[in-house]
Coordinates of C-alpha atoms and ligand atoms in Angstrom, one line a residue:
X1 CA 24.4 -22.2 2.6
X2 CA 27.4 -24.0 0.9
X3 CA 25.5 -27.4 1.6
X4 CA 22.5 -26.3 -0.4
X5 CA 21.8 -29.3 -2.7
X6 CA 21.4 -27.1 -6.1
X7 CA 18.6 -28.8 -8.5
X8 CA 16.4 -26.8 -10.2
X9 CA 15.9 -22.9 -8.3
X10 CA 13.0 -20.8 -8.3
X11 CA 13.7 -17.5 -10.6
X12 CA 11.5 -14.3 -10.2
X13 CA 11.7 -12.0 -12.8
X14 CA 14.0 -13.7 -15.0
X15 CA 17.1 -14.1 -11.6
X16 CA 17.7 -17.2 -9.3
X17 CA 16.7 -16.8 -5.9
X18 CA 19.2 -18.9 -4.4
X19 CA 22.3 -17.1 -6.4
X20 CA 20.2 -13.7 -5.0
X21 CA 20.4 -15.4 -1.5
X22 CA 23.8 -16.2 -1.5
X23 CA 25.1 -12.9 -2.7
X24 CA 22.9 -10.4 -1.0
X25 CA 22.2 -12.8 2.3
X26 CA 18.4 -13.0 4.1
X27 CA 16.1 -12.2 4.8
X28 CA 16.1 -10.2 1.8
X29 CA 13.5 -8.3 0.2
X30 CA 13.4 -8.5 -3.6
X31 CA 11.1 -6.6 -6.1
X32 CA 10.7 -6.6 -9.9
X33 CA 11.4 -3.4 -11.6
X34 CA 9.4 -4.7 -14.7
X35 CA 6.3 -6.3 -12.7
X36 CA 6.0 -3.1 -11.1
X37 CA 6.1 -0.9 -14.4
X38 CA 4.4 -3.7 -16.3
X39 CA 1.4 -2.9 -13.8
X40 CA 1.8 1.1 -14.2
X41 CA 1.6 0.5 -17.7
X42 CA -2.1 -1.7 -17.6
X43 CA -3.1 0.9 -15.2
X44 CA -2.7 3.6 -18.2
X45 CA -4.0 1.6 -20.9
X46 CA -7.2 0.2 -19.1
X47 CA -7.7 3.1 -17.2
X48 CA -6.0 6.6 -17.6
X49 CA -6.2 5.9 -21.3
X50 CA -9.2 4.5 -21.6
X51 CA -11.2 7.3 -19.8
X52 CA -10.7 11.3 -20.2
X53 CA -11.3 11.6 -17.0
X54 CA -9.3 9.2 -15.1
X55 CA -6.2 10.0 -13.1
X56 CA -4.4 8.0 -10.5
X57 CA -2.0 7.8 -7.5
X58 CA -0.1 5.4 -6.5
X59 CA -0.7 4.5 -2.3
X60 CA 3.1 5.3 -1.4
X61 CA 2.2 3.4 2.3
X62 CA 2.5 0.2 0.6
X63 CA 6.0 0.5 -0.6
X64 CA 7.8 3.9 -0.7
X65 CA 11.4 4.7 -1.4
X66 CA 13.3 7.4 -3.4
X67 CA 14.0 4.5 -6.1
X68 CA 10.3 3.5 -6.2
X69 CA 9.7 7.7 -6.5
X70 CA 11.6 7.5 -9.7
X71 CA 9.6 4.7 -11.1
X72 CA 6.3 5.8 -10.4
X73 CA 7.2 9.2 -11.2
X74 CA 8.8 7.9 -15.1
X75 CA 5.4 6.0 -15.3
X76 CA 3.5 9.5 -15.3
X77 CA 1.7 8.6 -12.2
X78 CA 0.6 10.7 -9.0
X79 CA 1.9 10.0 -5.3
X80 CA -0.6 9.3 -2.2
X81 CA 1.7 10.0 1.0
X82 CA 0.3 9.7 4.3
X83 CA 2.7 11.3 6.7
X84 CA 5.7 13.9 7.1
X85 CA 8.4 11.4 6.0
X86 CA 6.6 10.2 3.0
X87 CA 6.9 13.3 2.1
X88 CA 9.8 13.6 2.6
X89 CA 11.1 11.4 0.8
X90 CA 9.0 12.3 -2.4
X91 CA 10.5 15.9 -2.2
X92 CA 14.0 14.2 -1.8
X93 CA 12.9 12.0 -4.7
X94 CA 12.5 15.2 -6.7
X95 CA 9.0 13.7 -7.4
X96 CA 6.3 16.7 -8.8
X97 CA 4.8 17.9 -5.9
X98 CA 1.8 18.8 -7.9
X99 CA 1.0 15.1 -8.5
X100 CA 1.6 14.4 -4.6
X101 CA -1.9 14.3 -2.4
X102 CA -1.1 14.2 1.3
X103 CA -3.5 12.0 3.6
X104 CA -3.9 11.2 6.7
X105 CA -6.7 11.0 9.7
X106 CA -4.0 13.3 12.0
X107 CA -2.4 15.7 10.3
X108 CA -0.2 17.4 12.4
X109 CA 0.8 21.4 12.1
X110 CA 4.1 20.8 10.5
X111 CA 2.8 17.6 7.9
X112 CA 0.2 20.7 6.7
X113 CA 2.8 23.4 6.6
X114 CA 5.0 21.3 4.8
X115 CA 3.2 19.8 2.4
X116 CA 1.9 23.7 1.6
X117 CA 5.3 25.3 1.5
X118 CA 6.2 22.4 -1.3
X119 CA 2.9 23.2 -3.4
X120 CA 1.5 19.8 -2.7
X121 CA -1.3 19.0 -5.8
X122 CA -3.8 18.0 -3.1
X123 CA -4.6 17.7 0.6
X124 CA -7.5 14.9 1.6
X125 CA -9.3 16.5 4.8
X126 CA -10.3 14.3 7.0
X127 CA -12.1 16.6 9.3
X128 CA -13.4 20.4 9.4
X129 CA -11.0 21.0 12.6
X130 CA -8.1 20.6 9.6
X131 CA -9.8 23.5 7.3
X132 CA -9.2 25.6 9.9
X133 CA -5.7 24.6 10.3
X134 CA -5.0 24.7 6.0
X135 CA -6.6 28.2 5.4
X136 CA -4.5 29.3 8.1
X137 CA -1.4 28.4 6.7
X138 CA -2.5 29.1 3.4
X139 CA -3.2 32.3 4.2
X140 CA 0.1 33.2 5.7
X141 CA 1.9 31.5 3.0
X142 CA -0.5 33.3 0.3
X143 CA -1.3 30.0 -1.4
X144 CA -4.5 28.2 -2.7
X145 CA -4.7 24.9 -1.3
X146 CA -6.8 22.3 -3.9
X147 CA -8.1 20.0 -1.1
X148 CA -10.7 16.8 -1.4
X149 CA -12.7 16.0 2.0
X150 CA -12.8 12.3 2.2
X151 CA -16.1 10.9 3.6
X152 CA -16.5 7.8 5.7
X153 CA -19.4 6.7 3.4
X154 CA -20.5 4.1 5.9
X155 CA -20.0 0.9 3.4
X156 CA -17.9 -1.9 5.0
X157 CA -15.4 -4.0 2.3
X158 CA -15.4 -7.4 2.4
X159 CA -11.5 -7.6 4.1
X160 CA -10.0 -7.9 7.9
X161 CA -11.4 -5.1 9.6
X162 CA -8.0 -3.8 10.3
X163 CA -8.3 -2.9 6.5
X164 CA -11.6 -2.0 6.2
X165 CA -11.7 1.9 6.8
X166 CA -15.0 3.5 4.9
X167 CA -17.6 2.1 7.7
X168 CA -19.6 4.4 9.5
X169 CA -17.6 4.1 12.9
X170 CA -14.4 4.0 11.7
X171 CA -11.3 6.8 12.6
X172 CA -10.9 8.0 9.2
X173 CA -12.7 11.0 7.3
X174 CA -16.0 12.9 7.8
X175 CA -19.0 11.2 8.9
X176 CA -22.0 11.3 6.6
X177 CA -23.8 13.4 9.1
X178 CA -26.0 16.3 7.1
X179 CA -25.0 18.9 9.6
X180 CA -20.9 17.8 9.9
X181 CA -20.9 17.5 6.0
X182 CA -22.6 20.9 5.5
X183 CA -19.9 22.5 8.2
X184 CA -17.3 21.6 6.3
X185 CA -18.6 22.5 2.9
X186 CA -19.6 25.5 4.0
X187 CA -16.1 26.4 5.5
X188 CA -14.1 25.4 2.8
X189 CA -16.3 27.1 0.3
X190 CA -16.0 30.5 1.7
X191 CA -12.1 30.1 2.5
X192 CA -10.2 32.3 0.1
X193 CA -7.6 30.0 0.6
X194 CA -9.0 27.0 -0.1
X195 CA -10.3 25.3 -3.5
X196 CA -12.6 22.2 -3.0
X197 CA -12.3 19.5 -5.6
X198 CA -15.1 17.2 -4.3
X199 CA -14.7 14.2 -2.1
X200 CA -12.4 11.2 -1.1
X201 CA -13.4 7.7 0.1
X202 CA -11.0 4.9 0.4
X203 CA -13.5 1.4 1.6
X204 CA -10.7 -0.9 2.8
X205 CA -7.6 -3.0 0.9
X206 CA -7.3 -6.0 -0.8
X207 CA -11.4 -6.3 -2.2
X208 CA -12.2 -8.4 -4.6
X209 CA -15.6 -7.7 -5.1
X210 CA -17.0 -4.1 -6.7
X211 CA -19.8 -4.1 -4.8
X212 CA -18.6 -1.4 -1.8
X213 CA -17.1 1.0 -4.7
X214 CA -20.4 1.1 -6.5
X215 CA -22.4 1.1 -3.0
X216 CA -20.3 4.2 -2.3
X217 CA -20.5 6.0 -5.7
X218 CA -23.9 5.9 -5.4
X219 CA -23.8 7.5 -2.0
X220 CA -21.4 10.3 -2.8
X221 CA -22.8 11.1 -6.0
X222 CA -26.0 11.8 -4.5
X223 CA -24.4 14.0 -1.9
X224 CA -22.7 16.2 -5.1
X225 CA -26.7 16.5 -6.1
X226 CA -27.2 17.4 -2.4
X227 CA -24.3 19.7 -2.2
X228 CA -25.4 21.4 -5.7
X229 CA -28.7 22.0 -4.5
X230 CA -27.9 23.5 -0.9
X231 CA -24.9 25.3 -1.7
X232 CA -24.7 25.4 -5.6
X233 CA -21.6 23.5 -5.3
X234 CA -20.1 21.5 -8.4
X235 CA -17.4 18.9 -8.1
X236 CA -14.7 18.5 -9.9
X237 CA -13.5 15.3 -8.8
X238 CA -13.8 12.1 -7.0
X239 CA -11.7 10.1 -5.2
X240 CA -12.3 6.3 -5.0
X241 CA -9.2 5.1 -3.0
X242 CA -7.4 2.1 -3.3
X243 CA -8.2 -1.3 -2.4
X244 CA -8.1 -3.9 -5.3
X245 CA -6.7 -7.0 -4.5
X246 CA -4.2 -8.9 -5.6
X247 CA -2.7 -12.8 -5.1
X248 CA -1.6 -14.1 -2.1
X249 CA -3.0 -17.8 -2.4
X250 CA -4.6 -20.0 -4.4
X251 CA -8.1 -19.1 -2.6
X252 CA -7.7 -15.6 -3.7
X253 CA -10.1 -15.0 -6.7
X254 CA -7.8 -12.0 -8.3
X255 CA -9.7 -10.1 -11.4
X256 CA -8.0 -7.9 -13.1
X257 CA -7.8 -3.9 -12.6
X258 CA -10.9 -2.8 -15.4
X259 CA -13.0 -5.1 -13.2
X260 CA -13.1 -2.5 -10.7
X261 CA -12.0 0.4 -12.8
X262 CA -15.1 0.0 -15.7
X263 CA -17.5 -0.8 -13.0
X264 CA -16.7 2.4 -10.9
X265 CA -16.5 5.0 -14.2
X266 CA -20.1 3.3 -15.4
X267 CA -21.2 3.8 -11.6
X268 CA -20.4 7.4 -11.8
X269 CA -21.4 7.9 -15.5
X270 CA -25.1 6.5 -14.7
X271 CA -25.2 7.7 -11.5
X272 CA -24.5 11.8 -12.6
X273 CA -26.8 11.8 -16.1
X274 CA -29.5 10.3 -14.2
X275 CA -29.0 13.2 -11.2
X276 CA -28.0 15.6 -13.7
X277 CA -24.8 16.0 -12.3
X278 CA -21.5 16.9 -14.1
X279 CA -19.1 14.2 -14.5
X280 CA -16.3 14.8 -12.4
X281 CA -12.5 13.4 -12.5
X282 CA -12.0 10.2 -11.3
X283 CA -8.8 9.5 -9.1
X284 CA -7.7 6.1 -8.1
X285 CA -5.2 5.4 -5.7
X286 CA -4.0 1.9 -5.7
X287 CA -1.0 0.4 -3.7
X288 CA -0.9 -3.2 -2.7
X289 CA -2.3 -3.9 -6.5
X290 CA 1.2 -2.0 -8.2
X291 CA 3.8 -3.5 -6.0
X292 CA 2.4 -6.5 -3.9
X293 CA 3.1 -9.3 -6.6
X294 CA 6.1 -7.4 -7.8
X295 CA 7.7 -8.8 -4.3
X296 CA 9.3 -11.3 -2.8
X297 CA 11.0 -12.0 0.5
X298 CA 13.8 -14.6 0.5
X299 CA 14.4 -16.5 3.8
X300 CA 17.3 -19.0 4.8
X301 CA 15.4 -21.9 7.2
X302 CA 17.0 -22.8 10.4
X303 CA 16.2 -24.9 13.1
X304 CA 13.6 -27.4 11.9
X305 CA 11.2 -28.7 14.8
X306 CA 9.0 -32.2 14.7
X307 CA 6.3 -32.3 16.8
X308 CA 5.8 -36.1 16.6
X309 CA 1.9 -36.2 15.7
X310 CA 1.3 -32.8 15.8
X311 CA 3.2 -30.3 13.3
X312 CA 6.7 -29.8 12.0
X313 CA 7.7 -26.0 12.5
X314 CA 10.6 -25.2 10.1
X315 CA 11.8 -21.5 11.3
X316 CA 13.3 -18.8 8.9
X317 CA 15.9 -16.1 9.7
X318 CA 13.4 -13.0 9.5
X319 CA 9.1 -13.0 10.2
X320 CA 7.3 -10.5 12.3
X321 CA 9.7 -7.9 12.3
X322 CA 10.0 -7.9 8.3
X323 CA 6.6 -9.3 7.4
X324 CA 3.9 -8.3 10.6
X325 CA 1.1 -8.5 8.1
X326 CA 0.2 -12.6 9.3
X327 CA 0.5 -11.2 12.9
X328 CA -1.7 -8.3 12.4
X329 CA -4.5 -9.2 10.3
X330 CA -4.1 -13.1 9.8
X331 CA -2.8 -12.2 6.5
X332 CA -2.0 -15.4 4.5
X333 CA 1.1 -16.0 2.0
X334 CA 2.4 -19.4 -0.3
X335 CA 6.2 -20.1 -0.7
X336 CA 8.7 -22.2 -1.9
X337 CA 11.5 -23.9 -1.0
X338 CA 14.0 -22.0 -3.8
X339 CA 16.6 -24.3 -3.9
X340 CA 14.2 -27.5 -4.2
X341 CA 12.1 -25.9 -6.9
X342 CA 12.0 -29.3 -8.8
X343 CA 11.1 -31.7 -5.4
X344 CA 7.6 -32.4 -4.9
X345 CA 6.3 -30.7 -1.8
X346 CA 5.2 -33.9 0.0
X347 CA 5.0 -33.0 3.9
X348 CA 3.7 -30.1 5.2
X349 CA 5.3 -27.6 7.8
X350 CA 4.6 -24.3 9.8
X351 CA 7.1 -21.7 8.9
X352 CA 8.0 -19.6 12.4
X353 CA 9.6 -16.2 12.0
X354 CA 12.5 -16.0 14.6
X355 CA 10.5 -13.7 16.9
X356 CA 9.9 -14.2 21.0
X357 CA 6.1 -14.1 19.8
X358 CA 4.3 -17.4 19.5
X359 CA 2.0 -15.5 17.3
X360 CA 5.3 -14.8 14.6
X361 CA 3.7 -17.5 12.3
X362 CA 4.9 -16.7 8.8
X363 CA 2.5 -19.5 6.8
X364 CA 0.6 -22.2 8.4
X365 CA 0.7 -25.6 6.6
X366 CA 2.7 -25.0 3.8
X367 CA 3.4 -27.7 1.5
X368 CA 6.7 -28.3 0.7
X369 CA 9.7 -31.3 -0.4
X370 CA 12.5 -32.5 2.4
X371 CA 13.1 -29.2 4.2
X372 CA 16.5 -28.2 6.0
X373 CA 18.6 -25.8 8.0
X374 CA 20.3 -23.9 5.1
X375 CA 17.2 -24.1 2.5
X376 CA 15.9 -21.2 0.9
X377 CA 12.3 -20.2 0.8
X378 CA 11.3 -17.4 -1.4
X379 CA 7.5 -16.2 0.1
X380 CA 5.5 -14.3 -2.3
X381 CA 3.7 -11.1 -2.8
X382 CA 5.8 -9.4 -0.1
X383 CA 5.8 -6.0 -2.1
X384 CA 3.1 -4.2 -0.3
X385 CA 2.7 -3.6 3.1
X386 CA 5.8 -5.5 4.4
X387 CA 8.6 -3.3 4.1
X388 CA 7.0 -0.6 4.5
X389 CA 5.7 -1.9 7.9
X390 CA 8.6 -3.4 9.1
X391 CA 10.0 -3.1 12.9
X392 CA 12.9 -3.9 14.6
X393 CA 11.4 -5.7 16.6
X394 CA 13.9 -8.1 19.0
X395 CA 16.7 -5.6 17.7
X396 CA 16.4 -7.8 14.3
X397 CA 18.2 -5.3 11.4
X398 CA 15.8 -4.5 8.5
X399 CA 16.4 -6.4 5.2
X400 CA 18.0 -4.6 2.4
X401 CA 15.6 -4.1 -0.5
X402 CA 16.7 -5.5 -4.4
X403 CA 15.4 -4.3 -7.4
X404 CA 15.7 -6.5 -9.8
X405 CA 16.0 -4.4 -13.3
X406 CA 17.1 -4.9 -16.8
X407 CA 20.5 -4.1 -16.1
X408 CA 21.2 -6.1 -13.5
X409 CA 20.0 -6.3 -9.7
X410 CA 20.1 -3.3 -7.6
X411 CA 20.8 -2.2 -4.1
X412 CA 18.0 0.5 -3.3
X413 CA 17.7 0.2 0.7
X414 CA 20.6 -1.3 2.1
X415 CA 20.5 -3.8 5.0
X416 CA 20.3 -2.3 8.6
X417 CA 23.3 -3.0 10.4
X418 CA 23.9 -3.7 14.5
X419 CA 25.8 -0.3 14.7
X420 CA 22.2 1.2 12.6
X421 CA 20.3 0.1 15.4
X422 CA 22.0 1.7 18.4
X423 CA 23.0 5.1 15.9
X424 CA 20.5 7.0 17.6
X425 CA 21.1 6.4 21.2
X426 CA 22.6 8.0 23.9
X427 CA 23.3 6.6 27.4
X428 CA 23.1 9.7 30.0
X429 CA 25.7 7.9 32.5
Ligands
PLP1 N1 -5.8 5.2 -0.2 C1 -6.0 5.3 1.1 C2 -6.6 6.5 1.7 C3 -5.6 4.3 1.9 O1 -5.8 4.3 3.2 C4 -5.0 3.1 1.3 C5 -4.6 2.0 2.2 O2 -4.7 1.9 3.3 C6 -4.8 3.1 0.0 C7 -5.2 4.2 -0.8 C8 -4.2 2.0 -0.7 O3 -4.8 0.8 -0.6 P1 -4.3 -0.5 -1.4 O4 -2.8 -0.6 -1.1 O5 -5.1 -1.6 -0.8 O6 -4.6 -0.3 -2.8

């Protein structure tokens, strides 16, 4: 890296990416304290604020550590966690296991009897085997358990259908079936034990369209009219998932958050005075759209491959392993070259993540100035869904994870090590 020819460097939140890459070494995961909090704070003024009856969650699955805990938890928002260890972490966090709302399509025993022995704020049943399971452990713990059943309100989103979750045939929550629906009502309403809140859809990630929200409003508000009628039930809340999207490239048409917000509280505004329906609380529970932009993942290139006549592949020290979003869904990223921030990206090359995959393709055709062994390329939006998904795939060490804050950059994950990666075997001979 010594060679690096320094003219002008990218800086992301106010730091240089190369100094970043020098100090801290790649790939390395960096993330903007203030983007982040800067997007907790629209979220309350557009939303929470704007609305009495808004609340929301941030998706913890899209980037969760006991750092990122603290922030969220200072910006007065609620935790979604989808598993034992997200939990974990939370309660380590000392995040406010009221404001926590456990998820997940397979809940095992010990995920439910945790989350109730910490007092979790919510539990989002995805099917009436799990009432069963909750009013049991409820009942032997003598707790109440506030629970929200989430629907699979059969609307597609407009996203990779590895992402699109609220279609009819899809693994997550109950179907809209009369009889399944009614089962579950039913069972919940008579546990002493449990307290239904209403229902829970979540239509996919990264939509930018409103259209599936308000298609599904419209579906669940006229099962609360349903649910009133048959069972006198009245809800007290629904849940409207996450999902908005955010940039990636320039062929992403981003709007921004009251886009979707304003058009799902009017949904549900219209939708209840003209069932004569009560109003319920609105939860939100957006990820990707908090911390996606506030990332970045820093790469040092190395071996650069012509193809004479057919592509240049310029590889980078990390890919699948730390990024297996391109891999999974054909997700799509820009970059730059850091430490050539001034050059004018006149050539195009494939960037290749180190991988013994030919399908570890980081960006396709990415435009960029003279590019060489030692160069740094900062790729964008890495803040959701890539550290949080990341493998060691090839024994490759995790990044470490920077926060970049007001005081200076921080350490909050360090970088795996060799040793980390064999600390959990044992050889039996
Ligand atoms: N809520 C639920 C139930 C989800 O499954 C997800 C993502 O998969 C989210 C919220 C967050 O989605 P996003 O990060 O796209 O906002």
């Amino acid at each position: 890296m010594d060679n690096i020819e320094h003219t002008k460097n990218y800086r992301f939140a106010g730091y240089d990416t190369v100094e970043l890459a020098k100090k801290y070494g790649t790939p390395l995961y960096v993330l903007s304290e203030e983007i982040i909090r800067s997007r907790c704070k629209e979220l309350k003024s557009d939303f929470l604020d704007k609305y009495e009856n808004a609340k929301a969650a941030y998706a913890s699955k899209a980037f969760l550590t006991m750092a990122m805990c603290k922030i969220i938890e200072s910006e007065g928002l609620g935790l979604d966690v989808v598993s034992g260890g997200e939990l974990y972490t939370a309660i380590k966090a000392g995040f406010p296991m009221d404001k926590v709302m456990l998820h997940g399509n397979n809940k095992s025993y010990e995920e439910l009897e945790m989350a109730i022995s910490n007092d979790v704020g919510r539990i989002v049943v995805d099917n009436t085997e799990e009432l069963y399971i909750i009013e049991e452990i409820a009942e032997r713990q003598d707790k109440s358990v506030k629970v929200l059943i989430r629907i699979a309100p059969g609307v597609g989103g407009n996203t990779h259908k590895y992402i699109t979750t609220g279609q009819k045939d899809s693994k997550f929550g109950v179907p809209l079936a009369k009889d399944t629906i009614d089962e579950a009502v039913a069972k919940a309403m008579k546990s002493k034990h449990i307290e239904l809140l209403g229902m829970h859809f979540h239509i996919g990630s990264n939509l930018f369209e409103n259209d599936s929200y308000i298609a599904a409003i419209d579906i669940v508000i006229n099962l609360y009219k349903r649910l009133k009628d048959d069972f006198g039930f009245i809800a007290k809340e629904i849940n409207t998932g996450g999902g908005f999207g955010i940039y990636y490239t320039k062929d992403d048409c981003v709007k921004p958050l009251s886009y979707y917000t304003d058009s799902i509280m009017k949904a549900i505004e219209d939708k209840c005075k003209e069932l004569g329906v009560d109003i319920p609380a609105v939860i939100i529970e957006p990820g990707r759209w908090i911390v996606g932009e506030a990332g970045i993942t820093l790469y040092s290139i190395g071996s650069v491959k012509e193809i004479p006549g057919i592509r240049t592949y310029a590889s980078v020290d990390g890919g699948l392993p730390d990024n297996p979003r391109p891999a999974l869904y054909s997700a799509r990223y820009d970059a730059v070259v850091a430490n050539k921030y001034d050059q004018k990206p006149d050539r195009q090359v494939t960037i290749a993540g180190k991988c013994c995959e030919s399908g570890d393709i980081l960006i396709w055709d990415l435009k960029v100035p003279e590019i060489k062994r030692g160069d740094i390329l900062a790729v964008f939006s890495t803040g959701a869904y890539n550290y949080s998904m990341a493998s060691n795939y090839n024994r490759i060490p995790r990044p470490a994870v920077l926060l970049l804050t007001k005081d200076g950059e921080k350490v909050i994950v360090e970088r795996e090590t060799y040793e980390d990666l064999l600390s959990r075997e044992r050889v039996p001979f």
